[in-house]
Short mmCIF file of C-alpha atoms in Angstrom, two decimals:
data_model
loop_
_atom_site.label_atom_id
_atom_site.label_comp_id
_atom_site.label_asym_id
_atom_site.label_seq_id
_atom_site.Cartn_x
_atom_site.Cartn_y
_atom_site.Cartn_z
CA MET O 1 38.39 139.14 -111.02
CA LEU O 2 35.45 140.18 -113.18
CA LYS O 3 35.00 138.47 -116.53
CA LEU O 4 34.25 141.22 -119.07
CA ALA O 5 33.65 141.60 -122.79
CA VAL O 6 32.62 144.15 -125.42
CA ALA O 7 29.57 143.28 -127.52
CA TYR O 8 27.69 144.79 -130.45
CA ALA O 9 24.95 143.82 -132.90
CA GLN O 10 25.03 146.17 -135.90
CA GLU O 11 27.99 146.40 -138.26
CA ASN O 12 28.03 150.21 -138.08
CA TYR O 13 29.05 149.96 -134.40
CA GLN O 14 31.79 147.41 -135.01
CA ALA O 15 34.57 149.99 -135.19
CA LYS O 16 33.43 151.61 -131.95
CA ALA O 17 33.26 148.24 -130.22
CA LYS O 18 36.62 147.10 -131.59
CA ALA O 19 38.36 150.29 -130.43
CA LEU O 20 37.02 149.84 -126.91
CA ALA O 21 37.85 146.12 -126.80
CA THR O 22 41.40 146.89 -127.92
CA ALA O 23 41.82 149.72 -125.40
CA LEU O 24 40.63 147.54 -122.49
CA ALA O 25 42.11 144.26 -123.79
CA LEU O 26 38.69 142.57 -123.72
CA PRO O 27 37.06 139.97 -126.00
CA LEU O 28 34.96 141.37 -128.86
CA ILE O 29 31.65 139.60 -129.53
CA GLN O 30 28.87 140.16 -132.07
CA ILE O 31 25.41 139.08 -130.90
CA LEU O 32 21.83 139.99 -131.83
CA GLU O 33 20.80 141.48 -128.48
CA PRO O 34 22.48 141.97 -125.09
CA LYS O 35 20.32 139.52 -123.14
CA LYS O 36 21.70 136.68 -125.29
CA LEU O 37 25.28 137.06 -124.05
CA GLU O 38 26.11 134.63 -121.24
CA GLY O 39 29.21 133.63 -119.33
CA TYR O 40 30.35 137.15 -118.39
CA ASP O 41 29.98 139.12 -115.15
CA LEU O 42 29.52 142.39 -117.06
CA PHE O 43 29.88 143.53 -120.65
CA PHE O 44 29.92 146.74 -122.63
CA TRP O 45 27.16 147.07 -125.21
CA CYS O 46 27.98 149.30 -128.17
CA ASP O 47 24.99 150.95 -129.78
CA ILE O 48 24.03 154.60 -130.22
CA TYR O 49 24.98 154.84 -126.54
CA LEU O 50 27.67 152.87 -124.76
CA SER O 51 26.23 150.90 -121.84
CA LEU O 52 27.61 148.56 -119.24
CA TYR O 53 25.33 145.55 -118.89
CA ASP O 54 24.49 142.96 -116.27
CA PRO O 55 21.25 141.76 -117.93
CA PRO O 56 18.63 142.93 -117.50
CA SER O 57 20.30 145.90 -115.76
CA GLN O 58 22.48 148.50 -117.42
CA ILE O 59 24.18 151.80 -116.67
CA ARG O 60 25.29 154.58 -118.99
CA ALA O 61 26.21 158.23 -118.77
CA GLU O 62 23.74 160.58 -120.42
CA PHE O 63 24.00 164.29 -121.14
CA SER O 64 20.73 165.35 -122.76
CA LEU O 65 19.27 168.66 -123.82
CA LYS O 66 16.04 167.82 -122.00
CA LYS O 67 17.86 167.35 -118.72
CA ALA O 68 19.95 170.45 -119.29
CA SER O 69 16.79 172.51 -119.85
CA GLN O 70 15.31 171.14 -116.65
CA HIS O 71 18.43 172.03 -114.65
CA GLN O 72 18.48 175.51 -116.17
CA LYS O 73 14.82 176.02 -115.29
CA GLU O 74 15.42 175.05 -111.66
CA GLY O 75 18.55 177.21 -111.64
CA LYS O 76 20.23 178.33 -108.43
CA LYS O 77 17.42 177.06 -106.20
CA GLN O 78 18.56 173.45 -106.63
CA ALA O 79 20.12 172.03 -103.46
CA LEU O 80 23.38 171.19 -105.25
CA ALA O 81 23.60 174.74 -106.66
CA ARG O 82 22.96 176.28 -103.24
CA ALA O 83 25.53 174.00 -101.62
CA MET O 84 28.05 175.23 -104.18
CA GLY O 85 27.20 178.84 -103.31
CA LEU O 86 25.90 179.68 -106.79
CA HIS O 87 23.12 181.88 -105.35
CA LYS O 88 25.83 184.25 -104.10
CA LEU O 89 27.45 184.72 -107.50
CA SER O 90 26.43 187.15 -110.21
CA GLU O 91 28.55 185.34 -112.82
CA LEU O 92 28.42 181.56 -112.58
CA SER O 93 31.38 181.26 -114.92
CA ASP O 94 33.50 182.70 -112.10
CA LEU O 95 33.17 179.39 -110.23
CA LYS O 96 35.56 176.53 -110.99
CA VAL O 97 34.73 173.12 -109.50
CA ILE O 98 36.57 169.81 -109.19
CA ASP O 99 34.22 166.82 -109.07
CA ALA O 100 36.62 164.39 -107.45
CA THR O 101 34.28 161.38 -107.71
CA ALA O 102 32.55 161.89 -111.06
CA GLY O 103 30.79 158.53 -111.44
CA LEU O 104 28.31 158.82 -114.31
CA GLY O 105 28.72 162.60 -114.35
CA LYS O 106 25.16 163.50 -113.34
CA ASP O 107 26.08 166.19 -110.81
CA SER O 108 28.82 167.61 -113.02
CA PHE O 109 26.28 167.95 -115.82
CA VAL O 110 23.89 169.81 -113.51
CA LEU O 111 26.61 172.35 -112.81
CA ALA O 112 27.69 172.59 -116.45
CA SER O 113 24.06 173.25 -117.43
CA LEU O 114 24.21 176.29 -115.15
CA GLY O 115 27.41 177.59 -116.74
CA VAL O 116 29.92 176.27 -114.20
CA GLU O 117 33.27 174.87 -115.36
CA VAL O 118 33.90 171.42 -113.89
CA VAL O 119 36.94 169.16 -113.88
CA MET O 120 35.64 165.59 -113.60
CA LEU O 121 37.94 163.01 -112.03
CA GLU O 122 37.11 159.33 -112.51
CA ARG O 123 39.38 156.52 -111.36
CA SER O 124 37.51 153.50 -112.75
CA PRO O 125 38.76 152.42 -116.20
CA LEU O 126 35.34 150.82 -116.75
CA ILE O 127 33.26 153.90 -115.92
CA LEU O 128 35.58 156.19 -117.90
CA PRO O 129 34.47 154.94 -121.38
CA LEU O 130 30.83 155.65 -120.46
CA LEU O 131 31.70 159.27 -119.66
CA GLN O 132 33.84 159.62 -122.77
CA ASP O 133 31.01 158.28 -124.94
CA ALA O 134 28.43 160.63 -123.40
CA LEU O 135 30.72 163.62 -123.90
CA ALA O 136 31.46 162.66 -127.51
CA LEU O 137 27.75 162.34 -128.33
CA ALA O 138 26.92 165.63 -126.63
CA GLN O 139 29.64 167.41 -128.58
CA GLN O 140 27.89 166.43 -131.82
CA ASP O 141 24.80 168.45 -130.84
CA PRO O 142 25.27 172.22 -131.37
CA GLN O 143 23.16 173.13 -128.33
CA LEU O 144 24.60 170.50 -126.01
CA SER O 145 28.17 171.14 -127.11
CA SER O 146 28.01 174.66 -125.68
CA ILE O 147 27.15 173.12 -122.29
CA VAL O 148 29.60 170.22 -122.14
CA LYS O 149 32.48 172.44 -123.25
CA GLY O 150 32.60 173.39 -119.57
CA LEU O 151 33.37 169.76 -118.65
CA ARG O 152 36.92 168.41 -118.59
CA LEU O 153 37.41 164.70 -117.90
CA ILE O 154 40.57 163.29 -116.32
CA HIS O 155 41.20 159.62 -115.55
CA GLY O 156 43.01 158.81 -112.34
CA GLU O 157 43.02 158.87 -108.56
CA ALA O 158 41.81 162.14 -107.06
CA ARG O 159 44.53 161.99 -104.40
CA GLN O 160 47.19 162.09 -107.07
CA ILE O 161 45.54 164.54 -109.47
CA ILE O 162 44.15 167.26 -107.18
CA PRO O 163 47.59 168.38 -105.89
CA GLN O 164 48.73 168.74 -109.52
CA LEU O 165 45.82 170.99 -110.55
CA LYS O 166 45.65 174.70 -109.97
CA PRO O 167 43.49 175.52 -106.92
CA HIS O 168 39.74 175.54 -107.61
CA GLU O 169 37.07 177.40 -105.65
CA VAL O 170 35.10 174.25 -104.83
CA ILE O 171 35.90 170.55 -104.57
CA TYR O 172 32.90 168.21 -104.69
CA LEU O 173 32.85 164.72 -103.18
CA ASP O 174 30.21 162.04 -103.66
CA PRO O 175 32.03 159.21 -101.90
CA MET O 176 31.34 155.51 -101.97
CA TYR O 177 30.06 153.67 -98.93
CA PRO O 178 31.23 150.17 -98.00
CA ASP O 179 27.70 148.79 -97.71
CA SER O 180 25.87 150.51 -100.55
CA PRO O 181 27.68 152.82 -102.99
CA LYS O 182 25.70 155.53 -104.77
CA ARG O 183 22.58 154.92 -102.70
CA ALA O 184 20.59 157.39 -104.77
CA LEU O 185 20.89 155.10 -107.81
CA PRO O 186 18.03 152.80 -108.79
CA LYS O 187 18.47 149.33 -107.28
CA LYS O 188 19.49 147.65 -110.57
CA GLU O 189 22.12 150.29 -111.36
CA MET O 190 23.45 150.03 -107.82
CA GLN O 191 24.04 146.30 -108.28
CA ILE O 192 26.36 147.00 -111.21
CA PHE O 193 28.30 149.58 -109.20
CA LEU O 194 28.65 147.08 -106.38
CA LYS O 195 30.25 144.61 -108.80
CA LEU O 196 32.56 147.24 -110.24
CA LEU O 197 33.65 148.70 -106.94
CA ARG O 198 33.67 145.67 -104.68
CA GLY O 199 36.17 146.29 -101.90
CA VAL O 200 36.77 149.90 -102.99
CA THR O 201 36.02 152.73 -100.56
CA ASP O 202 36.84 156.41 -100.36
CA ASP O 203 38.66 156.74 -97.08
CA ASP O 204 38.62 159.80 -94.89
CA THR O 205 41.88 161.19 -96.27
CA LEU O 206 40.05 162.37 -99.39
CA LEU O 207 38.18 164.98 -97.34
CA GLU O 208 41.39 166.23 -95.75
CA LEU O 209 43.00 166.51 -99.17
CA ALA O 210 40.03 168.46 -100.53
CA LEU O 211 40.02 170.83 -97.55
CA ALA O 212 43.70 171.54 -98.14
CA HIS O 213 43.19 172.46 -101.82
CA ALA O 214 39.75 174.09 -102.15
CA LEU O 215 39.88 177.88 -102.19
CA LYS O 216 36.34 178.48 -100.88
CA ARG O 217 34.54 175.28 -99.89
CA VAL O 218 34.28 171.53 -100.04
CA VAL O 219 30.85 170.03 -100.67
CA VAL O 220 30.18 166.41 -99.67
CA LYS O 221 27.06 164.52 -100.80
CA ARG O 222 25.75 162.08 -98.21
CA PRO O 223 22.64 160.01 -97.50
CA ARG O 224 20.45 162.21 -95.31
CA HIS O 225 20.98 160.27 -92.08
CA ALA O 226 24.59 159.19 -92.66
CA PRO O 227 27.35 160.39 -90.33
CA HIS O 228 29.66 163.16 -91.50
CA LEU O 229 32.55 162.00 -93.67
CA ALA O 230 35.60 161.32 -91.50
CA GLY O 231 33.45 162.26 -88.50
CA LYS O 232 34.18 165.91 -89.27
CA ALA O 233 31.32 168.33 -88.61
CA ALA O 234 30.41 170.57 -91.55
CA SER O 235 30.12 174.36 -91.51
CA PHE O 236 26.48 173.80 -92.46
CA SER O 237 24.29 171.26 -94.28
CA LEU O 238 21.43 171.34 -96.77
CA GLU O 239 18.97 168.46 -96.47
CA GLY O 240 16.58 166.95 -99.00
CA GLU O 241 14.24 163.99 -98.70
CA SER O 242 17.01 161.40 -99.00
CA THR O 243 20.21 163.38 -99.62
CA ARG O 244 22.27 165.81 -97.56
CA TYR O 245 24.96 168.22 -98.76
CA ASP O 246 27.61 168.95 -96.12
CA VAL O 247 29.43 172.21 -96.80
CA TYR O 248 32.89 172.88 -95.39
CA LEU O 249 33.99 176.50 -95.77
CA THR O 250 37.72 176.92 -96.31
CA SER O 251 38.11 180.61 -97.12
#
């Protein structure tokens, strides 16, 4: 059982910290800087951004205009966009995607930057506040708000939620791996995810569920040399230097 807390330094973030501590039933602590807090496995740090700390490492969700501009510049040629089939669409808004394993929302934000509507599913009650904070901050920026309006966040298990949603054209999976979840993350960020998700894996039934509910395709993100999820061969794959997108056509 992880020992957790919510911490803050400045009085103007006290209300934000208190609300989170109350929601998660965690201790609330005021300290000068995050590296001074000891005796906890992880703790939330409330500042301009909400972070999850394991000093000196931290993770947070971030939806920035700079990153959105970069994604828009790269457009449909990005591997993720091509795996989704965006290069075949004249109107990107015609595509509706379920990101069944949202994590920090990076891939969902790529798609939203290109005009795609995405339903983000996140099961971890500790990752969820990071996504909520990033969305709330983005909604305060007039330019960013027009992008993140295409993102809808739902907390819960994908296996329970997907059957309740109307069918979407694409379901996207970025599953965890027992040995090293989110391998594309920097090493320090990965260590925090390992603490959060110790003993948690996405078993093969998630792929079968996605295949049963996606109207056009299921896209699975994998390390380049990893075996196919559930041992099921894809219709085709797109490979990068370290990442592979396996595409399963369902239509």
